[in-house]
Coordinates of C-alpha atoms in Angstrom, one line a residue:
Chain A
M1 CA -79.9 -113.8 86.2
N2 CA -80.4 -117.3 85.0
T3 CA -83.8 -118.6 83.8
K4 CA -85.3 -121.9 82.8
V5 CA -88.5 -122.0 81.1
E6 CA -90.6 -125.2 81.1
R7 CA -93.8 -125.7 79.4
L8 CA -96.2 -127.9 81.3
E9 CA -99.5 -129.1 80.1
N10 CA -102.8 -127.2 80.3
N11 CA -101.1 -124.0 79.0
V12 CA -99.2 -123.7 82.3
V13 CA -95.6 -122.4 82.1
K14 CA -93.0 -122.9 84.8
I15 CA -90.2 -120.4 85.0
E16 CA -87.3 -121.0 87.2
V17 CA -85.1 -117.7 87.8
T18 CA -81.9 -117.6 89.6
V19 CA -80.8 -114.3 90.8
P20 CA -77.2 -113.9 91.9
A21 CA -76.5 -113.3 95.6
D22 CA -75.3 -109.8 95.4
K23 CA -78.4 -108.8 93.5
F24 CA -80.5 -110.3 96.3
K25 CA -78.4 -108.3 98.8
E26 CA -79.2 -105.2 96.9
A27 CA -82.8 -106.0 97.2
L28 CA -82.4 -106.6 101.0
K29 CA -80.9 -103.1 101.3
K30 CA -83.8 -101.6 99.3
S31 CA -86.1 -103.4 101.6
Y32 CA -84.4 -102.1 104.6
E33 CA -84.6 -98.6 103.3
K34 CA -88.2 -99.0 102.6
N35 CA -89.1 -100.4 106.1
A36 CA -86.4 -98.7 108.3
S37 CA -88.9 -96.5 110.0
R38 CA -90.9 -99.4 111.2
F39 CA -88.2 -101.0 113.2
N40 CA -87.8 -100.1 116.8
V41 CA -84.5 -101.1 118.4
P42 CA -83.6 -100.0 122.0
G43 CA -80.8 -97.4 121.9
F44 CA -81.8 -96.1 118.5
R45 CA -84.5 -93.6 117.5
K46 CA -87.1 -95.1 115.1
G47 CA -85.8 -95.6 111.7
K48 CA -82.2 -94.8 112.8
A49 CA -81.1 -98.3 113.5
P50 CA -78.4 -99.5 110.9
M51 CA -79.5 -102.5 108.8
A52 CA -76.9 -104.9 110.5
I53 CA -78.6 -104.0 113.9
V54 CA -82.1 -104.5 112.7
E55 CA -81.2 -107.8 111.2
R56 CA -79.5 -108.9 114.5
Y57 CA -82.6 -107.7 116.4
Y58 CA -85.4 -109.0 114.4
G59 CA -83.9 -111.8 112.5
E60 CA -82.7 -112.0 108.9
G61 CA -86.3 -112.8 107.6
V62 CA -87.7 -109.3 108.1
F63 CA -86.3 -108.0 104.9
Y64 CA -87.2 -111.0 102.8
E65 CA -90.8 -110.3 102.0
D66 CA -90.2 -106.9 100.3
A67 CA -86.9 -108.1 98.8
I68 CA -88.6 -110.9 97.2
N69 CA -91.2 -108.4 95.9
F70 CA -88.5 -106.1 94.5
I71 CA -86.7 -109.0 92.8
V72 CA -89.8 -110.4 91.3
E73 CA -91.2 -107.2 90.2
E74 CA -87.9 -106.5 88.5
T75 CA -87.1 -109.8 87.0
Y76 CA -90.4 -111.4 86.3
P77 CA -91.7 -108.9 83.5
K78 CA -88.3 -109.2 81.9
V79 CA -88.3 -113.0 81.8
V80 CA -91.8 -112.9 80.5
E81 CA -90.9 -110.6 77.7
E82 CA -87.6 -112.4 76.9
N83 CA -89.1 -115.7 76.6
D84 CA -92.3 -114.5 74.7
I85 CA -94.6 -115.7 77.3
H86 CA -98.1 -114.2 77.5
P87 CA -99.6 -114.7 80.9
V88 CA -103.3 -114.3 81.6
D89 CA -103.1 -114.5 85.2
Y90 CA -101.0 -113.7 88.2
P91 CA -98.1 -116.1 88.7
E92 CA -97.9 -118.6 91.4
L93 CA -94.7 -118.0 93.1
D94 CA -92.5 -120.5 95.0
I95 CA -89.2 -119.8 96.7
I96 CA -86.6 -122.5 96.2
Q97 CA -83.7 -121.0 97.8
I98 CA -83.2 -117.9 99.8
G99 CA -80.5 -116.6 102.1
K100 CA -78.2 -113.7 102.6
N101 CA -75.1 -115.1 100.8
V102 CA -76.7 -117.5 98.4
D103 CA -78.2 -117.1 95.0
F104 CA -81.9 -116.5 95.2
I105 CA -84.0 -118.9 93.2
Y106 CA -87.7 -118.8 92.6
T107 CA -90.1 -120.5 90.4
A108 CA -93.3 -118.9 88.9
K109 CA -96.0 -121.0 87.5
V110 CA -98.4 -119.1 85.3
I111 CA -101.1 -119.8 83.0
V112 CA -100.4 -118.5 79.5
K113 CA -102.4 -117.7 76.4
P114 CA -103.2 -121.1 74.8
E115 CA -102.0 -122.1 71.4
V116 CA -104.5 -121.7 68.8
K117 CA -104.8 -124.4 66.1
L118 CA -106.2 -122.4 63.3
G119 CA -108.9 -123.7 61.0
Q120 CA -109.4 -122.6 57.6
Y121 CA -109.8 -118.8 57.3
K122 CA -109.2 -118.2 53.7
G123 CA -111.6 -119.0 50.8
L124 CA -114.6 -119.5 53.0
E125 CA -118.0 -119.1 51.6
A126 CA -120.6 -116.9 53.0
T127 CA -123.9 -115.2 51.9
K128 CA -124.3 -111.6 52.2
I129 CA -128.0 -110.6 52.6
S130 CA -128.9 -107.4 51.0
Y131 CA -131.6 -105.5 52.7
M132 CA -133.9 -103.3 50.5
V133 CA -135.4 -100.1 51.7
T134 CA -139.0 -100.2 50.7
D135 CA -141.3 -97.3 50.3
E136 CA -143.0 -98.5 53.6
D137 CA -139.8 -98.2 55.6
V138 CA -139.5 -94.6 54.6
E139 CA -143.2 -94.1 55.3
A140 CA -142.8 -95.7 58.8
E141 CA -139.9 -93.4 59.5
L142 CA -141.9 -90.4 58.3
N143 CA -144.8 -91.4 60.5
M144 CA -142.4 -91.6 63.4
L145 CA -141.3 -88.1 62.8
K146 CA -144.9 -87.2 62.7
E147 CA -145.7 -88.8 65.9
K148 CA -142.7 -87.0 67.5
N149 CA -144.0 -83.7 66.4
A150 CA -147.6 -84.2 67.4
R151 CA -149.0 -81.8 69.9
I152 CA -151.6 -82.9 72.6
I153 CA -154.6 -80.6 72.8
V154 CA -157.6 -80.8 74.8
K155 CA -160.9 -81.3 73.1
E156 CA -163.6 -79.2 74.6
D157 CA -166.5 -80.8 72.7
G158 CA -166.7 -83.7 70.4
T159 CA -166.5 -87.4 71.1
I160 CA -163.7 -89.9 72.0
E161 CA -162.1 -91.4 69.0
K162 CA -159.5 -94.0 68.6
G163 CA -156.0 -92.5 69.3
D164 CA -157.5 -90.0 71.7
I165 CA -156.5 -89.8 75.3
A166 CA -159.3 -90.0 77.7
V167 CA -158.9 -88.7 81.4
I168 CA -161.2 -91.1 83.3
D169 CA -162.3 -92.1 86.8
F170 CA -163.6 -95.6 87.0
E171 CA -164.7 -98.2 89.4
G172 CA -165.2 -101.9 88.6
F173 CA -167.8 -104.1 90.1
I174 CA -168.2 -107.9 89.9
D175 CA -171.6 -109.3 90.8
G176 CA -172.4 -105.8 92.1
K177 CA -169.5 -105.6 94.5
P178 CA -166.4 -103.4 94.1
F179 CA -163.1 -105.4 93.7
E180 CA -159.5 -104.6 94.6
G181 CA -157.6 -102.8 92.0
G182 CA -160.6 -101.9 90.1
K183 CA -160.7 -98.3 90.9
A184 CA -158.7 -95.2 89.8
E185 CA -159.1 -91.5 89.3
N186 CA -157.7 -89.2 86.7
Y187 CA -156.4 -92.1 84.7
E188 CA -155.1 -91.1 81.3
L189 CA -156.1 -93.8 78.9
V190 CA -155.0 -93.9 75.3
I191 CA -157.9 -95.4 73.4
G192 CA -156.8 -98.1 71.1
S193 CA -153.6 -98.7 73.1
L194 CA -154.9 -101.9 74.4
T195 CA -153.7 -101.0 77.9
F196 CA -156.9 -102.3 79.5
I197 CA -158.7 -105.7 78.9
P198 CA -160.1 -106.2 75.5
G199 CA -163.3 -104.3 74.9
F200 CA -163.0 -101.7 77.5
E201 CA -161.4 -99.1 75.3
D202 CA -163.8 -99.8 72.4
Q203 CA -166.9 -99.1 74.5
L204 CA -165.7 -95.6 75.4
V205 CA -165.6 -94.6 71.7
G206 CA -168.3 -92.0 71.1
A207 CA -168.6 -90.8 74.6
K208 CA -168.5 -87.2 75.4
K209 CA -166.9 -85.1 78.1
G210 CA -168.8 -85.4 81.4
D211 CA -170.5 -88.7 80.4
T212 CA -170.7 -91.6 82.6
V213 CA -170.5 -94.8 80.8
D214 CA -171.2 -98.5 82.0
V215 CA -168.7 -100.8 80.5
N216 CA -169.4 -104.4 80.5
V217 CA -166.4 -106.6 80.0
T218 CA -165.3 -110.1 80.7
F219 CA -161.8 -110.6 82.1
P220 CA -159.9 -112.9 79.8
E221 CA -159.0 -116.4 80.8
D222 CA -155.4 -115.7 81.0
Y223 CA -155.6 -112.6 83.1
H224 CA -152.8 -112.3 85.7
V225 CA -155.0 -112.0 88.6
E226 CA -156.2 -115.5 89.5
S227 CA -159.6 -114.5 91.1
L228 CA -160.6 -112.3 88.3
K229 CA -160.1 -114.9 85.4
G230 CA -163.1 -115.2 83.2
K231 CA -165.3 -113.0 85.4
P232 CA -167.7 -110.6 83.8
A233 CA -167.3 -107.2 85.3
L234 CA -169.1 -103.8 85.1
F235 CA -167.0 -100.6 85.2
K236 CA -168.6 -97.4 85.9
V237 CA -166.5 -94.8 84.0
T238 CA -166.7 -91.0 84.2
I239 CA -165.1 -89.2 81.4
K240 CA -163.4 -86.0 82.7
E241 CA -161.4 -84.8 79.8
I242 CA -160.7 -85.8 76.3
K243 CA -157.3 -85.0 74.8
T244 CA -156.3 -85.6 71.2
K245 CA -153.2 -85.7 69.4
E246 CA -152.9 -83.1 66.6
Y247 CA -150.5 -84.4 63.9
P248 CA -148.7 -81.9 61.7
V249 CA -149.5 -82.2 58.0
V250 CA -146.8 -83.9 56.2
D251 CA -145.6 -81.5 53.5
D252 CA -142.8 -79.3 52.5
E253 CA -143.4 -77.0 55.4
F254 CA -143.2 -79.9 57.9
A255 CA -139.9 -81.0 56.2
K256 CA -138.6 -77.6 56.8
D257 CA -139.6 -77.7 60.4
V258 CA -138.0 -81.0 61.3
S259 CA -135.0 -81.2 59.0
E260 CA -132.6 -78.9 57.2
F261 CA -134.3 -79.9 54.0
E262 CA -136.4 -77.5 51.9
T263 CA -138.8 -80.0 50.5
L264 CA -140.6 -83.3 51.5
E265 CA -139.0 -85.0 48.5
E266 CA -135.5 -84.1 49.8
L267 CA -136.4 -85.4 53.3
K268 CA -137.6 -88.6 52.0
A269 CA -134.5 -89.0 49.9
D270 CA -132.4 -88.4 53.0
I271 CA -134.4 -90.9 55.0
R272 CA -134.0 -93.4 52.3
K273 CA -130.2 -92.8 52.1
K274 CA -129.8 -93.3 55.9
L275 CA -131.9 -96.4 56.0
Q276 CA -129.7 -97.7 53.1
E277 CA -126.6 -97.0 55.0
A278 CA -127.9 -98.6 58.1
N279 CA -129.0 -101.7 56.1
E280 CA -125.6 -101.8 54.5
K281 CA -123.9 -101.7 57.8
R282 CA -126.2 -104.4 59.1
A283 CA -125.5 -106.6 56.2
K284 CA -121.8 -106.2 56.5
M285 CA -121.8 -107.0 60.3
E286 CA -123.8 -110.1 59.6
L287 CA -121.6 -111.2 57.0
E288 CA -118.5 -110.6 59.3
D289 CA -120.1 -112.4 62.1
Q290 CA -121.0 -115.3 59.9
L291 CA -117.4 -115.6 58.6
V292 CA -115.7 -115.0 61.9
G293 CA -118.0 -117.5 63.5
K294 CA -117.0 -120.1 60.9
V295 CA -113.4 -119.5 61.4
V296 CA -113.7 -119.7 65.3
N297 CA -115.7 -122.9 64.9
A298 CA -113.0 -124.4 62.7
S299 CA -110.2 -123.6 65.1
E300 CA -109.3 -125.4 68.2
V301 CA -108.2 -123.6 71.4
D302 CA -107.8 -125.1 74.8
I303 CA -109.0 -122.2 76.9
P304 CA -107.9 -121.9 80.3
E305 CA -110.5 -121.5 83.0
V306 CA -109.1 -118.3 84.3
M307 CA -109.5 -116.5 80.9
I308 CA -113.2 -117.4 80.7
N309 CA -113.6 -116.2 84.4
Q310 CA -112.0 -113.0 83.6
E311 CA -114.2 -112.4 80.8
I312 CA -117.2 -113.3 82.8
D313 CA -116.1 -110.8 85.5
Y314 CA -115.8 -108.3 82.8
M315 CA -119.3 -108.9 81.5
I316 CA -120.7 -108.7 85.0
K317 CA -119.0 -105.4 85.7
D318 CA -120.1 -104.2 82.3
M319 CA -123.7 -105.2 83.1
D320 CA -123.6 -103.6 86.5
Y321 CA -122.3 -100.4 85.0
R322 CA -125.3 -100.4 82.6
L323 CA -127.8 -101.2 85.2
R324 CA -126.5 -98.1 87.2
Y325 CA -127.7 -95.9 84.5
Q326 CA -131.1 -97.2 85.4
G327 CA -130.6 -96.7 89.0
L328 CA -130.1 -100.3 89.8
N329 CA -127.1 -102.4 90.7
I330 CA -126.2 -106.0 90.0
N331 CA -127.5 -107.2 93.3
Q332 CA -130.9 -105.8 93.0
Y333 CA -131.2 -107.1 89.4
L334 CA -130.2 -110.6 90.7
E335 CA -132.9 -110.3 93.3
M336 CA -135.5 -109.1 90.9
M337 CA -134.7 -112.1 88.6
G338 CA -134.6 -114.4 91.4
I339 CA -131.3 -115.9 90.5
T340 CA -127.9 -116.1 92.3
M341 CA -124.5 -114.8 91.1
E342 CA -123.6 -118.4 90.2
D343 CA -126.5 -118.7 88.0
L344 CA -125.6 -115.6 86.2
R345 CA -122.0 -116.7 85.8
R346 CA -123.2 -119.9 84.4
D347 CA -125.5 -118.1 82.1
F348 CA -122.6 -116.0 80.9
K349 CA -120.2 -118.8 80.5
E350 CA -120.9 -119.8 76.9
V351 CA -120.9 -116.2 75.5
A352 CA -117.7 -115.5 77.5
T353 CA -116.0 -118.6 76.2
N354 CA -116.9 -117.7 72.6
R355 CA -115.6 -114.2 73.1
V356 CA -112.3 -115.4 74.5
K357 CA -112.0 -117.9 71.8
T358 CA -112.8 -115.3 69.0
S359 CA -110.2 -112.9 70.2
L360 CA -107.6 -115.7 70.5
V361 CA -108.3 -116.9 67.0
L362 CA -108.3 -113.3 65.5
E363 CA -104.9 -112.7 67.4
A364 CA -103.5 -115.9 66.0
I365 CA -104.5 -115.0 62.6
A366 CA -102.9 -111.6 62.9
K367 CA -99.7 -113.3 64.0
A368 CA -99.9 -115.9 61.2
E369 CA -100.3 -113.1 58.7
G370 CA -98.1 -110.7 60.4
I371 CA -100.7 -108.0 60.7
T372 CA -99.8 -105.3 63.1
A373 CA -101.1 -101.7 63.6
T374 CA -98.8 -99.0 62.4
E375 CA -98.1 -95.9 64.4
E376 CA -100.1 -93.7 62.1
E377 CA -103.2 -95.9 62.4
I378 CA -103.1 -95.7 66.1
E379 CA -102.7 -92.0 66.0
K380 CA -105.6 -91.7 63.5
R381 CA -107.9 -93.8 65.6
A382 CA -107.0 -92.0 68.7
E383 CA -107.8 -88.7 67.0
E384 CA -111.1 -90.0 66.1
I385 CA -111.9 -91.0 69.6
A386 CA -110.6 -87.6 70.9
K387 CA -112.9 -85.8 68.5
R388 CA -115.9 -87.7 70.0
Y389 CA -115.2 -86.2 73.4
G390 CA -115.9 -82.7 72.0
V391 CA -112.9 -81.1 73.9
K392 CA -111.0 -78.1 72.6
D393 CA -107.6 -79.5 72.9
I394 CA -107.8 -82.5 70.6
E395 CA -104.0 -82.9 70.4
R396 CA -103.7 -83.2 74.1
M397 CA -106.6 -85.5 74.4
K398 CA -105.2 -87.7 71.6
K399 CA -102.0 -88.0 73.4
A400 CA -103.8 -88.9 76.7
I401 CA -105.7 -91.6 74.8
I402 CA -102.7 -93.1 73.2
E403 CA -101.0 -93.2 76.5
S404 CA -103.7 -95.0 78.4
Q405 CA -105.4 -97.2 75.7
R406 CA -102.6 -97.8 73.3
A407 CA -102.8 -101.6 73.6
L408 CA -106.5 -101.5 73.2
I409 CA -106.6 -99.3 70.1
A410 CA -103.9 -101.4 68.6
E411 CA -105.9 -104.5 69.2
E412 CA -109.1 -102.9 67.6
I413 CA -107.1 -101.9 64.6
V414 CA -105.5 -105.3 64.1
N415 CA -108.8 -107.1 64.7
N416 CA -110.5 -105.0 62.1
K417 CA -107.6 -105.8 59.6
V418 CA -108.0 -109.5 60.3
I419 CA -111.7 -109.4 59.8
D420 CA -111.3 -107.4 56.5
L421 CA -108.7 -110.1 55.5
I422 CA -111.2 -112.9 56.2
V423 CA -113.9 -111.1 54.3
N424 CA -111.6 -110.2 51.4
E425 CA -110.4 -113.8 51.1
S426 CA -113.8 -115.3 51.1
K427 CA -116.3 -116.1 48.4
I428 CA -119.3 -114.0 49.1
I429 CA -122.6 -114.9 47.7
I430 CA -124.9 -112.1 47.4
G431 CA -128.3 -113.3 48.7
Chain B
M1 CA -61.3 -113.4 143.3
K2 CA -59.4 -112.6 140.1
L3 CA -61.7 -111.3 137.3
T4 CA -61.2 -113.1 133.9
N5 CA -61.2 -111.0 130.7
Y6 CA -64.8 -112.1 130.1
D7 CA -65.8 -111.0 133.5
I8 CA -64.4 -107.6 132.8
I9 CA -66.1 -107.0 129.3
I10 CA -69.7 -107.8 130.1
R11 CA -71.2 -106.5 126.7
P12 CA -70.8 -103.8 124.1
I13 CA -73.3 -100.8 124.5
I14 CA -74.9 -100.4 121.1
T15 CA -76.8 -97.3 120.5
E16 CA -76.9 -94.5 117.9
K17 CA -74.3 -92.5 119.7
T18 CA -71.8 -95.5 120.2
M19 CA -72.3 -96.6 116.5
N20 CA -71.2 -93.1 115.6
Q21 CA -68.3 -93.2 117.8
M22 CA -67.1 -96.4 116.2
A23 CA -66.3 -94.3 113.2
L24 CA -63.8 -92.6 115.5
R25 CA -62.4 -96.0 116.6
Q26 CA -64.0 -95.5 120.0
Y27 CA -65.9 -98.6 121.2
T28 CA -68.1 -98.5 124.3
F29 CA -68.5 -101.4 126.6
L30 CA -70.4 -102.2 129.8
V31 CA -67.6 -103.4 132.2
H32 CA -67.3 -104.8 135.6
P33 CA -67.5 -102.0 138.2
D34 CA -64.4 -103.3 139.9
A35 CA -62.3 -103.3 136.8
N36 CA -59.8 -100.4 136.3
K37 CA -58.6 -98.9 133.1
S38 CA -55.6 -101.1 132.7
M39 CA -57.5 -104.3 133.3
I40 CA -60.0 -103.2 130.7
K41 CA -57.3 -102.3 128.2
R42 CA -55.8 -105.8 128.6
A43 CA -59.1 -107.5 128.3
V44 CA -60.0 -105.8 125.2
E45 CA -56.8 -106.4 123.5
E46 CA -56.8 -110.1 124.4
I47 CA -60.3 -110.8 123.4
F48 CA -60.5 -108.8 120.1
G49 CA -56.9 -109.0 119.2
V50 CA -56.6 -105.2 118.8
K51 CA -54.4 -102.4 120.2
V52 CA -55.9 -100.0 122.6
E53 CA -54.7 -96.3 122.7
S54 CA -56.7 -95.1 125.7
V55 CA -59.6 -96.1 127.9
K56 CA -62.0 -93.7 129.6
T57 CA -64.4 -95.1 132.2
M58 CA -67.4 -93.8 134.1
N59 CA -69.3 -95.0 137.0
Y60 CA -73.1 -94.9 137.1
Q61 CA -75.5 -95.2 140.0
G62 CA -78.2 -97.8 139.5
K63 CA -81.6 -96.2 139.2
R64 CA -84.0 -96.4 142.2
K65 CA -87.1 -98.3 141.5
R66 CA -90.3 -98.5 143.4
V67 CA -92.6 -101.3 143.3
G68 CA -95.7 -100.5 145.4
L69 CA -94.4 -99.5 148.8
S70 CA -91.0 -101.2 148.7
F71 CA -88.0 -99.5 147.2
G72 CA -85.4 -101.2 145.2
K73 CA -82.1 -100.3 143.4
K74 CA -80.9 -101.4 140.1
P75 CA -77.2 -102.4 140.3
D76 CA -74.6 -99.8 139.8
Y77 CA -72.5 -100.2 136.5
K78 CA -69.3 -99.0 134.9
K79 CA -69.0 -97.9 131.2
A80 CA -65.8 -97.7 129.3
I81 CA -65.1 -96.1 126.2
V82 CA -62.0 -97.8 124.5
K83 CA -60.1 -95.9 121.8
L84 CA -58.0 -98.1 119.5
T85 CA -54.8 -97.0 117.9
E86 CA -54.9 -95.9 114.4
D87 CA -53.0 -98.9 113.1
S88 CA -55.2 -101.4 115.0
K89 CA -57.8 -103.4 113.2
A90 CA -61.5 -102.7 113.9
I91 CA -63.8 -104.6 116.3
E92 CA -66.4 -106.6 114.6
F93 CA -69.3 -107.0 116.9
F94 CA -72.1 -109.6 116.2
E95 CA -69.7 -112.4 115.7
G96 CA -70.1 -114.4 118.9
F97 CA -70.7 -111.3 120.9
G98 CA -74.3 -110.6 122.1
A99 CA -75.7 -107.3 121.1

């Protein structure tokens, strides 16, 4: 096997491969074996005609297609590996010479990963913002816990207060006439939630169960229904039921109920610690993004269109996948947003370009610095992922993960290492 | 009219069966119905440059065919299985000979 590799512009590489004649004959034979059952020659049962007869009867060309496939499948990956070519797309094949007793020559044109002109990636400057956890943050977290543990109870007597839920029937009139959409029954309105137009909920405060209240409001100027804008309206509201939320008292008892801690102080300390960690993570992420962004900006890459398109495809697939969780799919989403697939692709293009560039730059740095993922690191990471699945046989899961996602895991590890390198080599100003 | 070698040997019969017989140095031909064994032997020897050990022949009646109301008959034909001597070279079909 002879190969000639030629680098054309725009990241295209042209490979010319010469396969010796006997090798091609072998491929023809394989091709015959694969297709023998398809050929029907008089005098022979299906699949029993010898190769020479089939060739005679159907012409030499019948075996070419598969033979070419066999040869290319066998030689192309080898050539790619031997010459350190990193294709990003399927190759475009051209047959130069083919025949039974001549060498088989083909060329493959393929777009490869572009060369990255790395910018400065060491000794950069970046500010790390430290986020402090305030007492208010802790308090807000506690309140959320309180809200989550609140119970809804029906108020038999008493009046509507802010925060209560009123079950109401209402009908709205403009100039004494009912209007469309102004009527409902058994509506559960949270007073103070500002679900309704301003003033409506306030006027219900103080009413009792069974009361009928006239609510006078004016529709705001920016109301979404054109005909109602700025119109004064009268709502006749009947209160059918009042519900209120009963909040638990925040004390040691509460702490015991909602967490594994004994006292409120411990719970608070834990909340603080968790918030601190989250903030720390956020600050680190922001710092990394900042630095990586700088490196990427400083580097130059001529990104082939296919790579961007592949990334866009991936993003759309991912989006579709996420939409399916909500019972939608990508086409419905497009319809809802009133945009076409082309619009969406255009919107994604910038992000996709950036992503591709970032990964190329990180890869280039890894190469320049000789960063690789070791076998132990891959195993460790696979084990972490395996544990997340919550299966019993972690060892087997781990093996399965390594087998199927090895490259992905290795890439992740290398990327993390590269980012660490960039961060460690940078001057970081604590802001 | 005298039959030439190429009138005697019309074409080889190539089927699974005859292909298998070739391994036993037996070659099957469609031959002229009027040709006899010695004529076939000479013809094969001259055309392919081989040595013939024996010739077996068989006559076939052409099939009766009906198209609508009219009857017809396919031509009768003669088949010959030619066995080459052990020291003879093999016959290579597909070289100028129609299959």
